[in-house]
């Protein structure tokens, strides 16, 4: 398979400019600068490239919303604030091939007429930050950034802006607020960023993976890119796989690839003694798939939607048969409760209450009414807030209860978590940590 995003990953010093140039990097800028901006936008539209940050919105269409002749500046913001649990593919791109992102950013800026761009990078990303900073310096020294790029009339400056560890700042308007020095809270839309974004000016916000696909599209053409994948889900996608598989990591596959085949061929299958129970296919916020659904679904937007889930950010979390689904959902609820910005009461209160209820259920102190209460709270959260953080917990809650309700009922009837308890001769349960649970062979028979 031809790789679009990862061809340089295994090359020594792949993050440096000499290696990127040796593999053809930045050569396509000469072609770009001979095109009209509207031609670039049209080419990206024809490619079918969709945003890889999670929403899956058409990239070229998003660019076309930017006014052609606004009175002031236009901006590009690169969303490198990869905070979705289970997702680490943008981190790999930043560490191993940062110049691909820079070249893609120049292409986007040229298409929308932006003279300034910001890479908003997650504060915890130390090596990725150092790699992108070094790459920016190299690009400036060779004339790929700055004034009159490659002798053309086009000028573009690209800067990094470090976040401070807030998950909510991965939401595009909270990201804008953070760059402006404001509290990281989502904005009410409309107006949308394409009309009024950074500093009130027209702004395009694209994900690292999305922009990294542009050099291929401009070099090979929209038809070449659209020929990969499916008619509605074109191109390739990076998936970051975690859990008890033999080869966890980041893999690039054409969209439409069978999920079960992907787990077996790329991730190496499950570790010895592990049996597949479930997979969260697109980051922790998307609905879970059962082992049976994994056999039927393909890795593209449409197939996952048909099976009640989402492609999301491609953060694939594999859950084995001996892991407690109540505990798994409790961990997710703790995360979203902690990361809610608190601006909207359905999210602020709902995430906290869901976490409290799940914590009680995991301890064996829940009641049958708690299960109905979880659904009722989730229904009151979904679609009721400025951003989708509340939905990001409501969707997993409803899918976990729909597909693994028996485990929740078992906790209530037994009065303890059977997956996390080992029995002494007295029969009293002793609870272990999730790490001990996941790797301890004595739980495989429970």
PDB file of C-alpha atoms in Angstrom, residues 154-387:
ATOM      1  CA  UNK A 154       3.531  35.021  -0.984  1.00  0.00           C
ATOM      2  CA  UNK A 155       4.752  35.456   2.618  1.00  0.00           C
ATOM      3  CA  UNK A 156       3.763  33.314   5.589  1.00  0.00           C
ATOM      4  CA  UNK A 157       4.982  33.171   9.190  1.00  0.00           C
ATOM      5  CA  UNK A 158       4.266  30.139  11.360  1.00  0.00           C
ATOM      6  CA  UNK A 159       4.625  30.122  15.157  1.00  0.00           C
ATOM      7  CA  UNK A 160       4.106  27.601  17.964  1.00  0.00           C
ATOM      8  CA  UNK A 161       1.841  28.295  20.923  1.00  0.00           C
ATOM      9  CA  UNK A 162       1.983  25.867  23.870  1.00  0.00           C
ATOM     10  CA  UNK A 163      -1.168  24.943  25.726  1.00  0.00           C
ATOM     11  CA  UNK A 164      -1.337  24.218  29.435  1.00  0.00           C
ATOM     12  CA  UNK A 165      -2.866  20.741  29.487  1.00  0.00           C
ATOM     13  CA  UNK A 166      -6.580  21.515  29.139  1.00  0.00           C
ATOM     14  CA  UNK A 167      -8.471  18.918  27.088  1.00  0.00           C
ATOM     15  CA  UNK A 168     -11.151  21.472  26.269  1.00  0.00           C
ATOM     16  CA  UNK A 169      -8.616  23.547  24.298  1.00  0.00           C
ATOM     17  CA  UNK A 170      -8.698  20.886  21.606  1.00  0.00           C
ATOM     18  CA  UNK A 171     -12.140  22.289  20.764  1.00  0.00           C
ATOM     19  CA  UNK A 172     -11.443  24.821  18.034  1.00  0.00           C
ATOM     20  CA  UNK A 173     -12.999  27.916  19.586  1.00  0.00           C
ATOM     21  CA  UNK A 174     -11.539  27.199  23.036  1.00  0.00           C
ATOM     22  CA  UNK A 175      -8.210  26.895  21.236  1.00  0.00           C
ATOM     23  CA  UNK A 176      -8.710  30.378  19.794  1.00  0.00           C
ATOM     24  CA  UNK A 177      -9.509  31.797  23.219  1.00  0.00           C
ATOM     25  CA  UNK A 178      -6.382  30.206  24.640  1.00  0.00           C
ATOM     26  CA  UNK A 179      -4.145  31.722  21.945  1.00  0.00           C
ATOM     27  CA  UNK A 180      -5.704  35.110  22.680  1.00  0.00           C
ATOM     28  CA  UNK A 181      -4.792  34.739  26.361  1.00  0.00           C
ATOM     29  CA  UNK A 182      -8.351  34.160  27.522  1.00  0.00           C
ATOM     30  CA  UNK A 183      -9.842  31.349  29.562  1.00  0.00           C
ATOM     31  CA  UNK A 184     -10.005  28.141  27.505  1.00  0.00           C
ATOM     32  CA  UNK A 185     -13.767  27.978  27.010  1.00  0.00           C
ATOM     33  CA  UNK A 186     -15.684  27.209  23.803  1.00  0.00           C
ATOM     34  CA  UNK A 187     -17.451  30.065  22.043  1.00  0.00           C
ATOM     35  CA  UNK A 188     -21.072  30.120  20.986  1.00  0.00           C
ATOM     36  CA  UNK A 189     -21.449  29.610  17.234  1.00  0.00           C
ATOM     37  CA  UNK A 190     -22.319  31.391  14.977  1.00  0.00           C
ATOM     38  CA  UNK A 191     -20.237  33.269  14.127  1.00  0.00           C
ATOM     39  CA  UNK A 192     -18.020  30.438  12.938  1.00  0.00           C
ATOM     40  CA  UNK A 193     -14.224  30.802  12.903  1.00  0.00           C
ATOM     41  CA  UNK A 194     -14.122  31.051   9.097  1.00  0.00           C
ATOM     42  CA  UNK A 195     -15.950  34.379   9.475  1.00  0.00           C
ATOM     43  CA  UNK A 196     -14.830  35.557  12.916  1.00  0.00           C
ATOM     44  CA  UNK A 197     -12.085  33.509  14.524  1.00  0.00           C
ATOM     45  CA  UNK A 198      -8.698  34.452  15.938  1.00  0.00           C
ATOM     46  CA  UNK A 199      -8.677  38.111  17.031  1.00  0.00           C
ATOM     47  CA  UNK A 200     -12.055  38.444  15.300  1.00  0.00           C
ATOM     48  CA  UNK A 201     -10.579  37.712  11.854  1.00  0.00           C
ATOM     49  CA  UNK A 202     -11.428  34.888   9.394  1.00  0.00           C
ATOM     50  CA  UNK A 203      -9.617  31.747  10.557  1.00  0.00           C
ATOM     51  CA  UNK A 204      -9.199  28.139   9.443  1.00  0.00           C
ATOM     52  CA  UNK A 205      -8.435  25.540  12.120  1.00  0.00           C
ATOM     53  CA  UNK A 206      -7.126  22.198  10.849  1.00  0.00           C
ATOM     54  CA  UNK A 207      -5.746  19.150  12.566  1.00  0.00           C
ATOM     55  CA  UNK A 208      -2.101  18.009  12.214  1.00  0.00           C
ATOM     56  CA  UNK A 209      -3.019  14.866  10.283  1.00  0.00           C
ATOM     57  CA  UNK A 210      -5.341  16.784   7.947  1.00  0.00           C
ATOM     58  CA  UNK A 211      -2.659  19.286   6.925  1.00  0.00           C
ATOM     59  CA  UNK A 212      -0.027  16.560   6.596  1.00  0.00           C
ATOM     60  CA  UNK A 213      -2.046  14.982   3.772  1.00  0.00           C
ATOM     61  CA  UNK A 214      -1.888  18.120   1.609  1.00  0.00           C
ATOM     62  CA  UNK A 215       1.616  17.680   0.092  1.00  0.00           C
ATOM     63  CA  UNK A 216       0.492  14.382  -1.444  1.00  0.00           C
ATOM     64  CA  UNK A 217      -2.743  15.877  -2.789  1.00  0.00           C
ATOM     65  CA  UNK A 218      -1.032  18.870  -4.411  1.00  0.00           C
ATOM     66  CA  UNK A 219       1.799  16.724  -5.803  1.00  0.00           C
ATOM     67  CA  UNK A 220      -0.178  13.745  -7.106  1.00  0.00           C
ATOM     68  CA  UNK A 221      -3.541  15.424  -7.674  1.00  0.00           C
ATOM     69  CA  UNK A 222      -7.027  15.050  -6.237  1.00  0.00           C
ATOM     70  CA  UNK A 223      -7.876  11.981  -8.323  1.00  0.00           C
ATOM     71  CA  UNK A 224      -4.891  10.026  -7.019  1.00  0.00           C
ATOM     72  CA  UNK A 225      -5.912  10.728  -3.427  1.00  0.00           C
ATOM     73  CA  UNK A 226      -9.605  10.050  -4.055  1.00  0.00           C
ATOM     74  CA  UNK A 227      -8.750   6.674  -5.629  1.00  0.00           C
ATOM     75  CA  UNK A 228      -7.637   5.462  -2.181  1.00  0.00           C
ATOM     76  CA  UNK A 229     -10.225   4.424   0.376  1.00  0.00           C
ATOM     77  CA  UNK A 230     -13.951   4.503  -0.350  1.00  0.00           C
ATOM     78  CA  UNK A 231     -15.989   6.949  -2.471  1.00  0.00           C
ATOM     79  CA  UNK A 232     -17.161   8.891   0.593  1.00  0.00           C
ATOM     80  CA  UNK A 233     -14.176   8.223   2.873  1.00  0.00           C
ATOM     81  CA  UNK A 234     -11.184   8.912   0.674  1.00  0.00           C
ATOM     82  CA  UNK A 235      -7.489   8.584   1.393  1.00  0.00           C
ATOM     83  CA  UNK A 236      -5.704   6.968   4.292  1.00  0.00           C
ATOM     84  CA  UNK A 237      -6.111   7.354   8.056  1.00  0.00           C
ATOM     85  CA  UNK A 238      -3.756   7.008  10.991  1.00  0.00           C
ATOM     86  CA  UNK A 239      -4.966   4.772  13.821  1.00  0.00           C
ATOM     87  CA  UNK A 240      -3.286   4.692  17.212  1.00  0.00           C
ATOM     88  CA  UNK A 241      -3.845   1.341  18.878  1.00  0.00           C
ATOM     89  CA  UNK A 242      -3.550   0.707  22.614  1.00  0.00           C
ATOM     90  CA  UNK A 243      -4.522  -2.158  24.873  1.00  0.00           C
ATOM     91  CA  UNK A 244      -3.410  -5.801  25.171  1.00  0.00           C
ATOM     92  CA  UNK A 245      -2.393  -6.259  21.528  1.00  0.00           C
ATOM     93  CA  UNK A 246       0.959  -7.655  20.447  1.00  0.00           C
ATOM     94  CA  UNK A 247       1.997  -4.556  18.503  1.00  0.00           C
ATOM     95  CA  UNK A 248       0.442  -1.372  19.890  1.00  0.00           C
ATOM     96  CA  UNK A 249       1.354   1.739  17.928  1.00  0.00           C
ATOM     97  CA  UNK A 250       0.396   4.070  15.065  1.00  0.00           C
ATOM     98  CA  UNK A 251      -0.566   2.582  11.696  1.00  0.00           C
ATOM     99  CA  UNK A 252      -1.660   4.068   8.372  1.00  0.00           C
ATOM    100  CA  UNK A 253      -4.316   2.214   6.383  1.00  0.00           C
ATOM    101  CA  UNK A 254      -6.697   3.129   3.550  1.00  0.00           C
ATOM    102  CA  UNK A 255     -10.147   4.055   4.790  1.00  0.00           C
ATOM    103  CA  UNK A 256     -12.563   1.173   4.413  1.00  0.00           C
ATOM    104  CA  UNK A 257     -10.117  -1.394   5.802  1.00  0.00           C
ATOM    105  CA  UNK A 258     -11.858  -4.166   7.827  1.00  0.00           C
ATOM    106  CA  UNK A 259     -11.421  -3.541  11.553  1.00  0.00           C
ATOM    107  CA  UNK A 260     -10.817  -7.177  12.526  1.00  0.00           C
ATOM    108  CA  UNK A 261      -8.272  -7.603   9.749  1.00  0.00           C
ATOM    109  CA  UNK A 262      -6.556  -4.414  10.915  1.00  0.00           C
ATOM    110  CA  UNK A 263      -6.249  -5.726  14.484  1.00  0.00           C
ATOM    111  CA  UNK A 264      -4.824  -9.038  13.301  1.00  0.00           C
ATOM    112  CA  UNK A 265      -2.498  -7.858  10.524  1.00  0.00           C
ATOM    113  CA  UNK A 266      -1.256  -4.516  11.844  1.00  0.00           C
ATOM    114  CA  UNK A 267      -1.634  -4.736  15.637  1.00  0.00           C
ATOM    115  CA  UNK A 268      -0.617  -8.391  15.673  1.00  0.00           C
ATOM    116  CA  UNK A 269      -3.790  -9.642  17.317  1.00  0.00           C
ATOM    117  CA  UNK A 270      -4.403  -9.870  21.034  1.00  0.00           C
ATOM    118  CA  UNK A 271      -1.730 -10.983  23.487  1.00  0.00           C
ATOM    119  CA  UNK A 272      -1.610 -14.639  24.450  1.00  0.00           C
ATOM    120  CA  UNK A 273      -4.471 -15.615  26.717  1.00  0.00           C
ATOM    121  CA  UNK A 274      -6.520 -12.509  25.926  1.00  0.00           C
ATOM    122  CA  UNK A 275      -9.963 -12.659  24.326  1.00  0.00           C
ATOM    123  CA  UNK A 276     -11.514  -9.637  22.643  1.00  0.00           C
ATOM    124  CA  UNK A 277     -14.504  -8.139  24.427  1.00  0.00           C
ATOM    125  CA  UNK A 278     -14.827  -4.678  22.897  1.00  0.00           C
ATOM    126  CA  UNK A 279     -13.126  -1.923  20.901  1.00  0.00           C
ATOM    127  CA  UNK A 280     -13.515   1.828  21.170  1.00  0.00           C
ATOM    128  CA  UNK A 281     -12.584   2.717  17.566  1.00  0.00           C
ATOM    129  CA  UNK A 282     -12.186   6.491  17.451  1.00  0.00           C
ATOM    130  CA  UNK A 283     -11.001   7.821  20.799  1.00  0.00           C
ATOM    131  CA  UNK A 284     -12.650   7.542  24.200  1.00  0.00           C
ATOM    132  CA  UNK A 285     -15.639   9.742  23.300  1.00  0.00           C
ATOM    133  CA  UNK A 286     -17.182   7.472  20.641  1.00  0.00           C
ATOM    134  CA  UNK A 287     -19.626   4.609  21.280  1.00  0.00           C
ATOM    135  CA  UNK A 288     -18.064   1.220  21.976  1.00  0.00           C
ATOM    136  CA  UNK A 289     -18.221  -1.789  19.623  1.00  0.00           C
ATOM    137  CA  UNK A 290     -18.751  -5.369  20.770  1.00  0.00           C
ATOM    138  CA  UNK A 291     -16.481  -8.186  19.621  1.00  0.00           C
ATOM    139  CA  UNK A 292     -19.206  -9.293  17.203  1.00  0.00           C
ATOM    140  CA  UNK A 293     -19.480  -5.800  15.698  1.00  0.00           C
ATOM    141  CA  UNK A 294     -15.709  -5.711  15.255  1.00  0.00           C
ATOM    142  CA  UNK A 295     -16.063  -8.663  12.874  1.00  0.00           C
ATOM    143  CA  UNK A 296     -18.552  -6.742  10.702  1.00  0.00           C
ATOM    144  CA  UNK A 297     -17.346  -3.134  10.587  1.00  0.00           C
ATOM    145  CA  UNK A 298     -14.887  -1.344   8.303  1.00  0.00           C
ATOM    146  CA  UNK A 299     -12.684   1.590   9.235  1.00  0.00           C
ATOM    147  CA  UNK A 300     -14.468   4.422   7.465  1.00  0.00           C
ATOM    148  CA  UNK A 301     -16.944   7.119   8.428  1.00  0.00           C
ATOM    149  CA  UNK A 302     -20.008   5.464   6.909  1.00  0.00           C
ATOM    150  CA  UNK A 303     -19.474   1.890   8.110  1.00  0.00           C
ATOM    151  CA  UNK A 304     -18.819   2.933  11.687  1.00  0.00           C
ATOM    152  CA  UNK A 305     -21.840   5.220  11.640  1.00  0.00           C
ATOM    153  CA  UNK A 306     -24.010   2.349  10.405  1.00  0.00           C
ATOM    154  CA  UNK A 307     -22.870   0.336  13.431  1.00  0.00           C
ATOM    155  CA  UNK A 308     -23.680   3.149  15.837  1.00  0.00           C
ATOM    156  CA  UNK A 309     -20.156   4.434  16.405  1.00  0.00           C
ATOM    157  CA  UNK A 310     -17.768   6.991  14.875  1.00  0.00           C
ATOM    158  CA  UNK A 311     -14.334   7.143  13.252  1.00  0.00           C
ATOM    159  CA  UNK A 312     -13.440  10.103  15.467  1.00  0.00           C
ATOM    160  CA  UNK A 313      -9.745  10.739  15.936  1.00  0.00           C
ATOM    161  CA  UNK A 314      -8.751   7.137  15.205  1.00  0.00           C
ATOM    162  CA  UNK A 315      -7.730   6.412  18.786  1.00  0.00           C
ATOM    163  CA  UNK A 316      -8.411   2.680  19.021  1.00  0.00           C
ATOM    164  CA  UNK A 317      -8.725   1.255  22.533  1.00  0.00           C
ATOM    165  CA  UNK A 318      -8.837  -2.554  22.680  1.00  0.00           C
ATOM    166  CA  UNK A 319     -10.603  -4.048  25.706  1.00  0.00           C
ATOM    167  CA  UNK A 320     -10.038  -7.723  26.644  1.00  0.00           C
ATOM    168  CA  UNK A 321     -12.601 -10.135  28.034  1.00  0.00           C
ATOM    169  CA  UNK A 322     -11.167  -9.990  31.572  1.00  0.00           C
ATOM    170  CA  UNK A 323     -11.479  -6.211  31.945  1.00  0.00           C
ATOM    171  CA  UNK A 324     -14.455  -4.719  33.757  1.00  0.00           C
ATOM    172  CA  UNK A 325     -16.629  -2.498  31.561  1.00  0.00           C
ATOM    173  CA  UNK A 326     -18.023  -0.679  34.595  1.00  0.00           C
ATOM    174  CA  UNK A 327     -14.509   0.204  35.662  1.00  0.00           C
ATOM    175  CA  UNK A 328     -13.587   1.215  32.104  1.00  0.00           C
ATOM    176  CA  UNK A 329     -16.548   3.619  31.953  1.00  0.00           C
ATOM    177  CA  UNK A 330     -15.720   4.936  35.424  1.00  0.00           C
ATOM    178  CA  UNK A 331     -12.210   5.838  34.199  1.00  0.00           C
ATOM    179  CA  UNK A 332     -13.657   7.705  31.193  1.00  0.00           C
ATOM    180  CA  UNK A 333     -16.205   9.522  33.358  1.00  0.00           C
ATOM    181  CA  UNK A 334     -13.476  10.627  35.750  1.00  0.00           C
ATOM    182  CA  UNK A 335     -11.560  12.109  32.820  1.00  0.00           C
ATOM    183  CA  UNK A 336     -14.472  14.046  31.345  1.00  0.00           C
ATOM    184  CA  UNK A 337     -15.643  15.258  34.737  1.00  0.00           C
ATOM    185  CA  UNK A 338     -12.151  16.572  35.464  1.00  0.00           C
ATOM    186  CA  UNK A 339     -11.758  18.176  32.019  1.00  0.00           C
ATOM    187  CA  UNK A 340     -15.139  19.922  31.771  1.00  0.00           C
ATOM    188  CA  UNK A 341     -14.542  23.683  31.643  1.00  0.00           C
ATOM    189  CA  UNK A 342     -17.702  24.208  33.715  1.00  0.00           C
ATOM    190  CA  UNK A 343     -19.209  26.811  31.413  1.00  0.00           C
ATOM    191  CA  UNK A 344     -22.396  24.803  30.700  1.00  0.00           C
ATOM    192  CA  UNK A 345     -24.367  23.350  33.596  1.00  0.00           C
ATOM    193  CA  UNK A 346     -25.487  20.127  31.804  1.00  0.00           C
ATOM    194  CA  UNK A 347     -21.800  19.279  31.276  1.00  0.00           C
ATOM    195  CA  UNK A 348     -20.453  20.581  34.580  1.00  0.00           C
ATOM    196  CA  UNK A 349     -23.084  18.830  36.688  1.00  0.00           C
ATOM    197  CA  UNK A 350     -23.795  15.875  34.405  1.00  0.00           C
ATOM    198  CA  UNK A 351     -20.228  14.629  34.056  1.00  0.00           C
ATOM    199  CA  UNK A 352     -19.700  14.911  37.814  1.00  0.00           C
ATOM    200  CA  UNK A 353     -22.884  13.018  38.654  1.00  0.00           C
ATOM    201  CA  UNK A 354     -22.161  10.259  36.145  1.00  0.00           C
ATOM    202  CA  UNK A 355     -18.712   9.771  37.647  1.00  0.00           C
ATOM    203  CA  UNK A 356     -20.126   9.608  41.195  1.00  0.00           C
ATOM    204  CA  UNK A 357     -22.736   7.027  40.203  1.00  0.00           C
ATOM    205  CA  UNK A 358     -20.231   4.854  38.335  1.00  0.00           C
ATOM    206  CA  UNK A 359     -17.799   5.039  41.234  1.00  0.00           C
ATOM    207  CA  UNK A 360     -20.578   3.811  43.503  1.00  0.00           C
ATOM    208  CA  UNK A 361     -21.534   1.037  41.086  1.00  0.00           C
ATOM    209  CA  UNK A 362     -17.933  -0.136  40.753  1.00  0.00           C
ATOM    210  CA  UNK A 363     -17.723  -0.501  44.537  1.00  0.00           C
ATOM    211  CA  UNK A 364     -20.851  -2.656  44.512  1.00  0.00           C
ATOM    212  CA  UNK A 365     -22.952   0.001  46.240  1.00  0.00           C
ATOM    213  CA  UNK A 366     -25.250   0.773  43.311  1.00  0.00           C
ATOM    214  CA  UNK A 367     -28.962   0.123  42.858  1.00  0.00           C
ATOM    215  CA  UNK A 368     -31.036  -0.879  39.806  1.00  0.00           C
ATOM    216  CA  UNK A 369     -32.383   2.692  39.688  1.00  0.00           C
ATOM    217  CA  UNK A 370     -28.839   3.963  39.059  1.00  0.00           C
ATOM    218  CA  UNK A 371     -28.845   2.447  35.579  1.00  0.00           C
ATOM    219  CA  UNK A 372     -31.953   4.383  34.563  1.00  0.00           C
ATOM    220  CA  UNK A 373     -30.498   7.487  36.197  1.00  0.00           C
ATOM    221  CA  UNK A 374     -27.315   7.232  34.108  1.00  0.00           C
ATOM    222  CA  UNK A 375     -29.371   7.149  30.920  1.00  0.00           C
ATOM    223  CA  UNK A 376     -31.593  10.008  32.086  1.00  0.00           C
ATOM    224  CA  UNK A 377     -28.589  12.217  32.900  1.00  0.00           C
ATOM    225  CA  UNK A 378     -26.929  11.349  29.580  1.00  0.00           C
ATOM    226  CA  UNK A 379     -30.063  12.305  27.656  1.00  0.00           C
ATOM    227  CA  UNK A 380     -30.070  15.652  29.433  1.00  0.00           C
ATOM    228  CA  UNK A 381     -26.456  16.267  28.435  1.00  0.00           C
ATOM    229  CA  UNK A 382     -26.416  15.344  24.757  1.00  0.00           C
ATOM    230  CA  UNK A 383     -26.861  18.276  22.410  1.00  0.00           C
ATOM    231  CA  UNK A 384     -27.508  20.711  25.265  1.00  0.00           C
ATOM    232  CA  UNK A 385     -24.150  22.487  25.535  1.00  0.00           C
ATOM    233  CA  UNK A 386     -21.921  24.911  23.622  1.00  0.00           C
ATOM    234  CA  UNK A 387     -19.408  22.214  22.656  1.00  0.00           C
TER     235      UNK A 387
END
